[in-house]
Coordinates of C-alpha atoms in Angstrom, one line a residue:
X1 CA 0.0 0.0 0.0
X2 CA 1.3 3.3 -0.8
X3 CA 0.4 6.5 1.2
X4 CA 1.1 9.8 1.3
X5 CA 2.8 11.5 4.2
X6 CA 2.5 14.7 5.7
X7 CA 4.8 15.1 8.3
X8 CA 3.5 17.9 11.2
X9 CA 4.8 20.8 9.3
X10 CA 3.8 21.4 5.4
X11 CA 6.3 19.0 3.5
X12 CA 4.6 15.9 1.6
X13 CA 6.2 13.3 0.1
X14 CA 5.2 9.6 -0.7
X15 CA 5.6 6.6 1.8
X16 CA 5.5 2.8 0.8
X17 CA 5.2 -0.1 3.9
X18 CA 9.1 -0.9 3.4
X19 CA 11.0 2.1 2.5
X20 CA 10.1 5.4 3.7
X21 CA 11.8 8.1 5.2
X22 CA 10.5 9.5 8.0
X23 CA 11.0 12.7 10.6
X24 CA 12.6 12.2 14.1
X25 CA 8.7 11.4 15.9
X26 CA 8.2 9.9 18.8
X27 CA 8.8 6.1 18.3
X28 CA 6.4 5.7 21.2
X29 CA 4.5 7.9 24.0
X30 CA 6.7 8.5 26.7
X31 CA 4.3 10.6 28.5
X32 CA 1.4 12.5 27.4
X33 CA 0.1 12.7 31.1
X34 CA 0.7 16.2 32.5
X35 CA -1.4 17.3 29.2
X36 CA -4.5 16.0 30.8
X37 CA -3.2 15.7 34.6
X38 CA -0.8 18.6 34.6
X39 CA 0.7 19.2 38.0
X40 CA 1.6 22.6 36.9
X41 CA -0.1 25.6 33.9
X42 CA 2.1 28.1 32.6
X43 CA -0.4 30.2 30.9
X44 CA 1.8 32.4 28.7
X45 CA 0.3 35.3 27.0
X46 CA -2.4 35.3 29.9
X47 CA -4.5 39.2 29.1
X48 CA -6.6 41.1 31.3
X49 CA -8.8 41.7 28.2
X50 CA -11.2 39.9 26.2
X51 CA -10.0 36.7 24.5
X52 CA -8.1 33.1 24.9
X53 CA -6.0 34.5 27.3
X54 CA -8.7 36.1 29.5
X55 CA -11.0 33.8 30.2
X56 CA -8.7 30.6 30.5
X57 CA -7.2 31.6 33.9
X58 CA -10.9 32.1 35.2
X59 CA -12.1 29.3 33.6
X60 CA -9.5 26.9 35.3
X61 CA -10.0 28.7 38.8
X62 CA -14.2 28.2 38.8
X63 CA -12.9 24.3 38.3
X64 CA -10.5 23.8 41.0
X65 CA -6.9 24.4 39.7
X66 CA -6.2 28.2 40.9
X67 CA -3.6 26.7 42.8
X68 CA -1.9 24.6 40.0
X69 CA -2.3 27.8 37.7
X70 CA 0.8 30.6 37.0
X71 CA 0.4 33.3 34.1
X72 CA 2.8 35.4 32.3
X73 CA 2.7 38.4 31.1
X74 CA 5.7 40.7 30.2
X75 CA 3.7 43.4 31.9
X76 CA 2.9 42.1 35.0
X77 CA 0.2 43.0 37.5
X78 CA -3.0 40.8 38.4
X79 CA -5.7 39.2 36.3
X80 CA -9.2 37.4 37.8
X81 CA -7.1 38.0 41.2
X82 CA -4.2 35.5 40.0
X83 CA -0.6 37.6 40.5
X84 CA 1.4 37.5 37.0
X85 CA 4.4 36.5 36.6
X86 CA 6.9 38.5 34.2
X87 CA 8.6 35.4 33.2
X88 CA 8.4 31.6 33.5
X89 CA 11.4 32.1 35.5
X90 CA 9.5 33.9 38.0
X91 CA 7.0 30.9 38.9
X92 CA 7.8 29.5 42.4
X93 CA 6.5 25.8 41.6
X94 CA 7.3 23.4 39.3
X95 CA 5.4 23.6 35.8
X96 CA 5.0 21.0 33.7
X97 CA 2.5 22.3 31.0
X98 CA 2.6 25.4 29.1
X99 CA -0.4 26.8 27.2
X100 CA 1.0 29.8 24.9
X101 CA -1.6 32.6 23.8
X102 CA 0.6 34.8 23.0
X103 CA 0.6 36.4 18.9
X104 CA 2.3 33.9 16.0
X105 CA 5.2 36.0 15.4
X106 CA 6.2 35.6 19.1
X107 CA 5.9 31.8 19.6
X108 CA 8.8 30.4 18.6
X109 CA 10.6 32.9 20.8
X110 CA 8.6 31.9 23.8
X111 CA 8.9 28.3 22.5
X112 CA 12.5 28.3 23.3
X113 CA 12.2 29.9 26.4
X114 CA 9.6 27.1 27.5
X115 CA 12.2 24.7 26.4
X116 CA 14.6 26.2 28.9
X117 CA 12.5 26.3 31.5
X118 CA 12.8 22.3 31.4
X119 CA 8.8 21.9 30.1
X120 CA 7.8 19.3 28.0
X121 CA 4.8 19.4 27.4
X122 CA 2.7 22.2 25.3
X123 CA -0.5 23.4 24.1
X124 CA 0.0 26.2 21.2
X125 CA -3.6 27.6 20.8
X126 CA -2.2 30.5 18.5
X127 CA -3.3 30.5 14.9
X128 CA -1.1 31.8 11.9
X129 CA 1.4 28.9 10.8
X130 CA 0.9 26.5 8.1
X131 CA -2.4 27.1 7.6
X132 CA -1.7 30.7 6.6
X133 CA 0.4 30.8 3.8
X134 CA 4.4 30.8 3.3
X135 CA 5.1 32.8 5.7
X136 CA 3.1 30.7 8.0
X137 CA 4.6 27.3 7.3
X138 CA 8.4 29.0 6.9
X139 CA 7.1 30.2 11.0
X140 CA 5.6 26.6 11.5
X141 CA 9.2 24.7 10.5
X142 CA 10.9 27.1 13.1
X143 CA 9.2 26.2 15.6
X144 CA 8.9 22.6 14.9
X145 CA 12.5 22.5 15.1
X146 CA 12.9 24.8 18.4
X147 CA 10.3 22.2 19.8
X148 CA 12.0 18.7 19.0
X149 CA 15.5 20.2 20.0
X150 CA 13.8 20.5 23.3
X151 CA 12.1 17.0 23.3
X152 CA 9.3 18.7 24.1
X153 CA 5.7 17.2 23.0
X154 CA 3.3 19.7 21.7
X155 CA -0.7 20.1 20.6
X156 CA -1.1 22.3 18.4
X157 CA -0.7 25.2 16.8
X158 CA -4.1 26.5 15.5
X159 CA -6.3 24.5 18.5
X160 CA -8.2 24.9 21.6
X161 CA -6.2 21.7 23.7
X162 CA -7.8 19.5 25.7
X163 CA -10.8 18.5 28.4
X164 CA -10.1 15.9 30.9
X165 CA -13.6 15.2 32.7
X166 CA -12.3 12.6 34.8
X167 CA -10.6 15.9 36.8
X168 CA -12.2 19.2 35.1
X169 CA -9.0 20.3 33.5
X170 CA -9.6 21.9 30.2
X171 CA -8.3 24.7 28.2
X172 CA -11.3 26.1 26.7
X173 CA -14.8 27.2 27.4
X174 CA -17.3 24.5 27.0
X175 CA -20.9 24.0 28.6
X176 CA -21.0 23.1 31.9
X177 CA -22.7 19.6 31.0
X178 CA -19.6 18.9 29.3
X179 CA -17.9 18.6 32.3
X180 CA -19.9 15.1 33.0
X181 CA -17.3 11.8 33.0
X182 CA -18.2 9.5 30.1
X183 CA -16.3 6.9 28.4
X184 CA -16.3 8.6 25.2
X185 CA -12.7 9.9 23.9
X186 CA -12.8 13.0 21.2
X187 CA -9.6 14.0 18.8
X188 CA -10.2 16.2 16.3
X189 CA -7.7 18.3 14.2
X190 CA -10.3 21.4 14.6
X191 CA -10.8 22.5 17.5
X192 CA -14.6 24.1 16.8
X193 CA -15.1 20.8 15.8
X194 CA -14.4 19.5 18.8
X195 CA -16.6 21.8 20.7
X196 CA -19.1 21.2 18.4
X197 CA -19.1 17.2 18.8
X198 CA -19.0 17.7 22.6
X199 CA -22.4 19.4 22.3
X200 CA -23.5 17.5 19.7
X201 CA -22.9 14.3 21.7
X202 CA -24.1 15.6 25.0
X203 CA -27.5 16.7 23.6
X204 CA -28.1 13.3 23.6
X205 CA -26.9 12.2 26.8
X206 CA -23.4 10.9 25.9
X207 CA -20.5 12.5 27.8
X208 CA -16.6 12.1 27.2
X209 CA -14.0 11.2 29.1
X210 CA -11.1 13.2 27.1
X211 CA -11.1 15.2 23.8
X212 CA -8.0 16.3 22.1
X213 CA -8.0 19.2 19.7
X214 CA -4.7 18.9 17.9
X215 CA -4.8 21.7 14.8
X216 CA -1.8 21.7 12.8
X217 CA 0.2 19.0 15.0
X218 CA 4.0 20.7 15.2
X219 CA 4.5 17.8 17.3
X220 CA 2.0 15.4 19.0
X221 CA -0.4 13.9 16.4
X222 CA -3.3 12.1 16.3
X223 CA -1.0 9.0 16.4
X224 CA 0.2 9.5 19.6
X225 CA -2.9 10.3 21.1
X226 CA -5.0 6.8 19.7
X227 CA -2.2 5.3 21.9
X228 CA -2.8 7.1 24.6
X229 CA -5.9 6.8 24.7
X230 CA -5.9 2.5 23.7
X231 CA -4.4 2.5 27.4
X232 CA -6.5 5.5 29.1
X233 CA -8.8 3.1 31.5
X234 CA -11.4 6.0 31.4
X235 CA -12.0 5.3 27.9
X236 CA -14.1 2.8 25.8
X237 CA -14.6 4.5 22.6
X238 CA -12.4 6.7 20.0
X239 CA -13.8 9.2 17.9
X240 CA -11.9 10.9 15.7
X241 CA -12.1 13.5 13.3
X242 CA -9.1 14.3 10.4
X243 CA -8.6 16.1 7.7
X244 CA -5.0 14.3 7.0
X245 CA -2.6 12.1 8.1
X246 CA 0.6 13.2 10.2
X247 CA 1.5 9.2 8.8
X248 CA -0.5 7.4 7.1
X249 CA 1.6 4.0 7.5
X250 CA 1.7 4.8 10.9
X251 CA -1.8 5.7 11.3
X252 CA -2.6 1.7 9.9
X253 CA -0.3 0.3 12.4
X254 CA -1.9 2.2 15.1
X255 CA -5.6 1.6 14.5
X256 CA -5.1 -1.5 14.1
X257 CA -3.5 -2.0 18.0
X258 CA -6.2 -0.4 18.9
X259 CA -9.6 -1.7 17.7
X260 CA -9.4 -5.2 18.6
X261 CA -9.7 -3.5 22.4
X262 CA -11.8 -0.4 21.5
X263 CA -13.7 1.1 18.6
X264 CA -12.3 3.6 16.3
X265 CA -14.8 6.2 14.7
X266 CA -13.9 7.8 12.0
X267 CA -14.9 11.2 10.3
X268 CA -12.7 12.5 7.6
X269 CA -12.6 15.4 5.0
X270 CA -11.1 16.3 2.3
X271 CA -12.7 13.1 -0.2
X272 CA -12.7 15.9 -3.2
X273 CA -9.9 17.6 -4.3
X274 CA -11.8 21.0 -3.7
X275 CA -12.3 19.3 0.0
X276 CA -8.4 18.8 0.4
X277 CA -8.1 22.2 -0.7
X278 CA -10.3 23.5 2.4
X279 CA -8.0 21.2 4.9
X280 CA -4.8 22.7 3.5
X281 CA -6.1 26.3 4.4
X282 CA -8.0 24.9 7.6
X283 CA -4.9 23.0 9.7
X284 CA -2.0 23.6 6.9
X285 CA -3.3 19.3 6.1
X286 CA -2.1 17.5 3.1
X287 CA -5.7 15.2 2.8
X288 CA -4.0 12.3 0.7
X289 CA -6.2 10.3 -1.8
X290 CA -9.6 9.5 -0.3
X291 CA -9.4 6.0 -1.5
X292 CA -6.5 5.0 0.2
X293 CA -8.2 6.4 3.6
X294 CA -11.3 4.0 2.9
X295 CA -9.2 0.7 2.4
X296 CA -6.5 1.1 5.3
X297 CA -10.1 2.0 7.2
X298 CA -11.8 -1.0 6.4
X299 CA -8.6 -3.7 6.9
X300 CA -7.8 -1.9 10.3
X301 CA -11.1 -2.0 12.1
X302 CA -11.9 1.6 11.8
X303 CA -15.8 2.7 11.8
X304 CA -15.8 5.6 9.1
X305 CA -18.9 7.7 9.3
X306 CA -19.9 9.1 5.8
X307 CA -21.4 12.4 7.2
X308 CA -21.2 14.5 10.5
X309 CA -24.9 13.3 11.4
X310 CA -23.5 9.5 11.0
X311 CA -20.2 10.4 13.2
X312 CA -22.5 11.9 16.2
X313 CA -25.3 8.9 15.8
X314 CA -22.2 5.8 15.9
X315 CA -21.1 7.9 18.7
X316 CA -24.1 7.5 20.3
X317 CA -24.7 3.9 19.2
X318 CA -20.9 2.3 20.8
X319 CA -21.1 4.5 23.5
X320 CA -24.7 2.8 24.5
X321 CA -25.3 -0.7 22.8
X322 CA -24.2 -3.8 22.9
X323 CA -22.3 -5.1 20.1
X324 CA -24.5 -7.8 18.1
X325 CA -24.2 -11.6 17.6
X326 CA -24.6 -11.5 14.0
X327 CA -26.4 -8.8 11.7
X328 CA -29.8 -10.1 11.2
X329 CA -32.3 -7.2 12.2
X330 CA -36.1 -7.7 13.4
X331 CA -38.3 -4.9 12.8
X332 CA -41.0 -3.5 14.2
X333 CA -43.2 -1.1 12.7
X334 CA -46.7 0.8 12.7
X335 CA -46.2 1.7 8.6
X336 CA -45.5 -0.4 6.0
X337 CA -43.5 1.7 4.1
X338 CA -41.5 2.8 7.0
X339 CA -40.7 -1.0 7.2
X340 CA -39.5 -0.8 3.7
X341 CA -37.0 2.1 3.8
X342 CA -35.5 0.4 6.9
X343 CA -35.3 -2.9 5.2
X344 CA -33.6 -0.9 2.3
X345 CA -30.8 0.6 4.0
X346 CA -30.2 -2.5 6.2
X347 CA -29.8 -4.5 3.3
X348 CA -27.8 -1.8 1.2
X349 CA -25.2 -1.7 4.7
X350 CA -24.8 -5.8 5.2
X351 CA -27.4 -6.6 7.2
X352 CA -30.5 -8.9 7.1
X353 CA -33.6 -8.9 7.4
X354 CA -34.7 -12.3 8.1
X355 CA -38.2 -14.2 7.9
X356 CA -40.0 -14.9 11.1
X357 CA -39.7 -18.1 13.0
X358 CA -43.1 -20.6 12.7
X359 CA -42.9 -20.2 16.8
X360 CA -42.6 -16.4 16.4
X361 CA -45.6 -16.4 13.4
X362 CA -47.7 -18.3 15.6
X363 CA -47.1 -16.0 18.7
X364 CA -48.2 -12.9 16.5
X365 CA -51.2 -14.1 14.4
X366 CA -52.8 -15.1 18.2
X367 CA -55.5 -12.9 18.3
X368 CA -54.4 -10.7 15.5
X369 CA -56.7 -8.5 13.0
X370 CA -56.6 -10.6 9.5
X371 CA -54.8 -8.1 8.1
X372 CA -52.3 -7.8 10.1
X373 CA -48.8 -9.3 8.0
X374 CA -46.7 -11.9 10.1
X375 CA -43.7 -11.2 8.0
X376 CA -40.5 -8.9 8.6
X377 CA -40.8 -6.4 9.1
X378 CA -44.0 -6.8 11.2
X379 CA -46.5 -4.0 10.5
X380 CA -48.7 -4.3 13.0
X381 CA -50.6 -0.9 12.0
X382 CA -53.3 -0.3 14.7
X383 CA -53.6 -3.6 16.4
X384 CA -52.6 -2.7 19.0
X385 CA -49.6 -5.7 19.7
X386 CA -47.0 -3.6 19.4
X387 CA -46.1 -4.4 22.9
X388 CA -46.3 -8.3 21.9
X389 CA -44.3 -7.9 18.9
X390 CA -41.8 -5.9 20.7
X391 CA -41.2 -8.5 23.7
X392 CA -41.5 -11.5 21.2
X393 CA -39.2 -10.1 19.1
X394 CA -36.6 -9.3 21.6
X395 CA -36.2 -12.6 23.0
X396 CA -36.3 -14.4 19.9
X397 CA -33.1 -15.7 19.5
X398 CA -33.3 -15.7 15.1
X399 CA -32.7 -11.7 15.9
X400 CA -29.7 -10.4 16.6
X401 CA -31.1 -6.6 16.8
X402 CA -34.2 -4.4 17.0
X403 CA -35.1 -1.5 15.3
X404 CA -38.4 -0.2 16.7
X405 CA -40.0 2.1 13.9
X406 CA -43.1 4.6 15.4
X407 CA -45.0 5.4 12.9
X408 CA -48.3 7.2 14.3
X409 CA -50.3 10.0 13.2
X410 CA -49.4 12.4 15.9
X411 CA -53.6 14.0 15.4
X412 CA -53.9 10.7 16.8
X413 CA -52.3 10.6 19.8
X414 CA -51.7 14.1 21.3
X415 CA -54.5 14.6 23.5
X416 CA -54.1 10.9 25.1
X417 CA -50.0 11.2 26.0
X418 CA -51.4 12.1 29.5
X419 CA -53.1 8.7 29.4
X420 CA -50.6 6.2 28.7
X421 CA -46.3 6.4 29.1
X422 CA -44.9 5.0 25.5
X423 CA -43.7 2.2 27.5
X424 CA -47.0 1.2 28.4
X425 CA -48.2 1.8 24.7
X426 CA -45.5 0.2 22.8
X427 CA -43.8 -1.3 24.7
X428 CA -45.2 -3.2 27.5
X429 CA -44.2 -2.6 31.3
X430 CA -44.1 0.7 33.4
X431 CA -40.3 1.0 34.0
X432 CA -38.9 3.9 31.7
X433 CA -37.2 2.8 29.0
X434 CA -33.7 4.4 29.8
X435 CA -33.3 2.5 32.8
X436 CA -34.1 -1.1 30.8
X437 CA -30.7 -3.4 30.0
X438 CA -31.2 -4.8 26.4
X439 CA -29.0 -8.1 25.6
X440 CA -29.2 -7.3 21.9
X441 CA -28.8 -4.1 20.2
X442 CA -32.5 -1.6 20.3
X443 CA -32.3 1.5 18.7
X444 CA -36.0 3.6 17.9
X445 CA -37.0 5.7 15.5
X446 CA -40.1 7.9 15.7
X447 CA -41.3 9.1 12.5
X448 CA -43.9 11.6 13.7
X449 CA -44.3 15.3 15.3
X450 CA -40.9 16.5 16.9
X451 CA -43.2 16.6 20.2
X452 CA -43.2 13.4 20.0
X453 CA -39.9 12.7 19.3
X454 CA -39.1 14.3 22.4
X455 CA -41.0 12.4 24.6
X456 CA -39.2 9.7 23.4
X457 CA -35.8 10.9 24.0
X458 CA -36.9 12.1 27.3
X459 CA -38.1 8.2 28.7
X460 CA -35.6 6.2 26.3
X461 CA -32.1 8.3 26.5
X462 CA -29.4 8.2 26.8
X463 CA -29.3 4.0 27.1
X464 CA -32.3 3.7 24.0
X465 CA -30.9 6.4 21.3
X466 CA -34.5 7.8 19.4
X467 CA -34.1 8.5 15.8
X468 CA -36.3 11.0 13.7
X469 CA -35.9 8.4 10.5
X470 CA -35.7 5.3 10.1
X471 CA -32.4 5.1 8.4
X472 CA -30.4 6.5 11.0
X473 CA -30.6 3.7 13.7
X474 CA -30.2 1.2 10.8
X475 CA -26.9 2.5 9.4
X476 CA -25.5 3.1 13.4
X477 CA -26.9 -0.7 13.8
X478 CA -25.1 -1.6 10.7
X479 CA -21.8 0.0 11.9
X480 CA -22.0 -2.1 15.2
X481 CA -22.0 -5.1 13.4
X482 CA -19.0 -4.4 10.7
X483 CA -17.2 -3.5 14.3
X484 CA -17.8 -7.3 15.5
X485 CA -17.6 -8.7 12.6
X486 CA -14.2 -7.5 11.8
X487 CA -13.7 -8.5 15.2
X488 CA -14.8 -12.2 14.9
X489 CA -12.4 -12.1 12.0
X490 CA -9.0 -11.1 13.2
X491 CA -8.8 -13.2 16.7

């Protein structure tokens, strides 16, 4: 397999598995530690005006580390009551992470003096490097080289760092639900985007454990941190976005130490060549060809999501079901053509859809309307045995996942949700539906008014995700399956 490399700075040039020449990276993680459980912040470039450097040094006080916390300023004085210090010199405790805020032009100066100071670890949250031009990447290169003549690991340039839940340390401003442990890790080489998936993700009741924005990766890469995080104990599940490859060889060898123990997720850009355009004036990325991306994917384990809405709905799938015994789906379904557009995409993403059993056909045509199907999917339109369906389906052991499809006429209902609880109505039983433990797979999707849908979300999530289509849960019940599947194949 041949694959292009893009080394942390802007160079490219083309790897194969036997010969390539690489950069001086880190052969393995020695420590990536004090950037999530620092025992010491140098915040560098700390202001007592609006911006990065403003609100950090509050940010980390209102969570419990004003007394791990030093900033520097040339100029001195006091900000949100911390003093600051002239010069990392000045601190009178040891420091063993440095976040630098100050302008482009200065970093690599203050780089160096970081390096002095003995600190190995740093988060560069300036932008205006490779991703802005020559004189960008000629400014990237200098530092790159000031850095690795320190030995120094370092996130960034062009990001927002990192969130630790586990102990509240994190260098940006997030919502406070995004403080909540999960077992869900982010990296993503933009750091909006990794806001954006922490809020996207707890929306639905799905918290991380860590997220990593990297940017343009001077140093530390999204290499480094898959390892990390294959041994973090508070993880479970990657999810990763990219818009290149610091090494794509690399990346492979990686991924694939990785997902026999935890799932990958995958989102990348740059599939076009306008697309790798974007990335290259986004995080100063080289994208590489798309195709080779899909195939060292598929062979290492890796879930690749096709679209942001598919990144944030496997999210929410790994980090809540069970993985499946095999990929035949039951469904169950007040529409007949609901039934049909899930079949569709189940079958168009390697699942089945398999017949009923004679024992399960006999359970359902008990008392049923005569025209009420027995097939699968089971439309059992207004019978009212969606509840039998449901349980009957469940346990049947010819199923190794559910897909619940609601399909009602919300005119119908609207005035009579004060009546019943949807577990009640669809489902049989009075315990809510989030605090139920499924053996197989059970994703829902309610194909009605939003109000609906919420009242839904609000009994079934975050253990039960609830769907607005019924393609969604299909293609994150799909994704579950190529996980084991692969799995079951390289033992």
């Amino acid at each position: 397999m041949m694959w292009t490399h893009q080394p942390s700075g802007s160079r490219q040039q083309t790897l194969t598995g036997k010969n390539r020449k690489q950069e001086c990276i880190m052969d393995t993680v020695k420590s990536l530690s004090p950037f999530f459980e620092p025992n010491g912040i140098a915040i560098v470039g700390a202001r007592s005006t609006p911006g990065f450097g403003f609100g950090l040094p509050k940010n980390l006080r209102d969570h419990g580390w004003a007394d791990k916390t030093y900033l520097v300023n040339p100029n001195g004085g006091t900000i949100h009551g911390y003093p600051v210090f002239k010069t990392l010199k000045e601190i009178p405790a040891p420091v063993d992470l440095a976040v630098v805020l100050v302008p482009a032009p200065a970093v690599p100066k203050v780089l160096g003096e970081i390096g002095e100071h003995g600190i190995k670890n740093t988060i560069i949250m300036s932008a205006g490097f490779a991703e802005a031009g020559e004189e960008g990447k000629t400014r990237q290169a200098r530092a790159r080289k000031i850095a690795l003549s320190y030995d120094m690991q370092v996130i960034g340039p062009n990001c927002v760092g990192v969130v630790n839940t586990a102990n509240a340390f994190c260098t940006t401003e997030v919502m406070p639900e995004a403080y909540t442990p999960g077992k869900l890790a982010v990296i993503a080489q933009s750091g909006v985007f990794g806001q954006n998936i922490l809020e996207r993700v707890n929306e639905y009741g799905i918290y991380v454990s860590k997220a990593v924005t990297l940017g343009n990766r001077l140093v530390t890469n999204e290499i480094h941190i898959l390892d990390y995080l294959h041994k973090d104990p508070d993880t479970d599940t990657i999810a990763m976005y990219l818009e290149g490859s610091a090494d794509g060889e690399q990346l492979r060898h990686t991924i694939v130490k990785v997902t026999p123990d935890k799932p990958v997720i995958v989102l990348k850009s740059g599939r076009t060549s306008e697309g790798r355009a974007a990335t290259e004036s986004h995080t100063g990325s080289l994208s590489g060809e798309d195709n080779l991306y899909d195939g060292m994917f598929a062979q290492t384990g890796a879930i690749r999501a096709e679209t942001l809405d598919d990144f944030t709905t496997y999210c929410r799938a790994f980090a809540t079901q069970p993985l499946p015994k095999g990929n035949r789906l039951g469904i169950i379904t007040g529409s007949g053509s609901m039934g049909a557009l899930a079949t569709d995409c189940a079958i168009k993403n390697g699942l089945t859809v398999p017949p009923l059993s004679k024992r399960l056909m006999a359970v359902m045509k008990e008392g049923a309307p005569d025209w009420m199907n027995t097939k699968n999917p089971l439309d059992v339109g207004p019978s009212g045995l969606f509840p039998r369906a449901f349980n009957a389906m469940m346990e049947d052991p010819d199923f190794d996942m559910i897909l619940a499809v609601i399909a009602v006429p919300y005119s119908a209902v609207r005035f009579r949700l004060t009546e019943f609880t949807i577990e009640d109505f669809f489902f049989g039983g009075t315990l809510p539906l989030k605090e139920r433990k499924w053996e197989k797979p059970f994703m829902i999707a309610v194909v009605c008014h939003e109000d609906l849908v919420s009242n839904f979300r609000e009994r079934a999530e975050p253990g039960t995700p609830v769907f607005n289509t019924p393609e969604q849960p299909v293609r994150a019940l799909a994704a579950l399956w190529r996980y084991q599947n692969w799995k079951n194949n390289h033992k």
